[in-house]
Coordinates of C-alpha atoms in Angstrom, one line a residue:
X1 CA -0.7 -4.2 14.6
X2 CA -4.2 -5.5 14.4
X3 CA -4.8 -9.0 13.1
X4 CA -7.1 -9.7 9.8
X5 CA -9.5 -12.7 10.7
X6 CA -11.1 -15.4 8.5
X7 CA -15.0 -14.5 8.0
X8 CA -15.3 -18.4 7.9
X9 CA -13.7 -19.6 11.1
X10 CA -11.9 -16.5 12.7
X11 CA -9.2 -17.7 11.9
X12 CA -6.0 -14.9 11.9
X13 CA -4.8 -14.8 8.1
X14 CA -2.5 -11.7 8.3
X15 CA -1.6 -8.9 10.6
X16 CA -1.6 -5.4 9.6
X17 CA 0.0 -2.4 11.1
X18 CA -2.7 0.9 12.0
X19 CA -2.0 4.4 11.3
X20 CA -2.1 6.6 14.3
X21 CA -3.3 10.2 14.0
X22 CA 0.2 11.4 14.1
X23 CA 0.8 9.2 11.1
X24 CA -2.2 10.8 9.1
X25 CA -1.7 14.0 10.3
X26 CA 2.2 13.7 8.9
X27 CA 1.0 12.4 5.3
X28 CA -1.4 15.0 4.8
X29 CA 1.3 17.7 6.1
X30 CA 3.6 16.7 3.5
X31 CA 0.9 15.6 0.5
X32 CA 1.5 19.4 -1.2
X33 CA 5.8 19.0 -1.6
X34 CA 5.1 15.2 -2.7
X35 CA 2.1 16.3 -5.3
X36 CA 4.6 19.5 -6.8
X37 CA 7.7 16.7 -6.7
X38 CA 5.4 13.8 -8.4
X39 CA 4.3 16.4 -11.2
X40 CA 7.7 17.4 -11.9
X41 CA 8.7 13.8 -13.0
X42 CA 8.6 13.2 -17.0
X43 CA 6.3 10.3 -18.1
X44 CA 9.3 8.3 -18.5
X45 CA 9.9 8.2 -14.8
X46 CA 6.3 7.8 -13.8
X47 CA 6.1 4.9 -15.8
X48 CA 9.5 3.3 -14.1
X49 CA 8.0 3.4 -10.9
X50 CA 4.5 2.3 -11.9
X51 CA 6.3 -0.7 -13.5
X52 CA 8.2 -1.1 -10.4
X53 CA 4.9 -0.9 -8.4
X54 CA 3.3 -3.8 -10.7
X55 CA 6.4 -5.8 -10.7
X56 CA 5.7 -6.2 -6.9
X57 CA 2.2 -6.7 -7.4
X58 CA 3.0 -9.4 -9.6
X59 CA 5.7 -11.0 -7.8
X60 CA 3.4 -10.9 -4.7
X61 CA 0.1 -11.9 -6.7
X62 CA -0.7 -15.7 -5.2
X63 CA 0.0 -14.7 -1.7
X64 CA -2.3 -11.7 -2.4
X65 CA -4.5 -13.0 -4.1
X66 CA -5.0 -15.6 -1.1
X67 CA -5.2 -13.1 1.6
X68 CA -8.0 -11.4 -0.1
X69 CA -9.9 -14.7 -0.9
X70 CA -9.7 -15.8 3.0
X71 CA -10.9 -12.5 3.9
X72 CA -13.8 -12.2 2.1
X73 CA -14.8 -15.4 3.3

């Protein structure tokens, strides 16, 4: 984890967890099976899990929307 400090005073305002190589080197490994799977999905389900996506986004909004603000200082 690495820590995400305040511009303004340093200040740690969240902590956020670093990819390692082997991590990348994983995703982009399995990026050609999750493109072919994702284009196999009707628009229907796309849009489920798009609304599912922003659902969190929403539910999440304040507290994101604060995290962002205190990191750009």
């Amino acid at each position: 984890f690495r820590p995400v400090e305040s511009p303004n005073d340093r200040a740690v305002i969240a902590e956020i967890q670093l990819a390692t190589k082997s991590d990348v080197e994983g995703l982009i490994e399995r990026l050609p099976k999750a493109q072919l799977r994702s284009q196999e999905l009707r628009p229907f389900e796309r849009a489920r899990i798009l609304r599912a996506v922003a659902a969190q986004i929403g539910e999440n909004q304040e507290k994101l929307a604060w995290i962002i603000a205190l990191e750009g200082g």
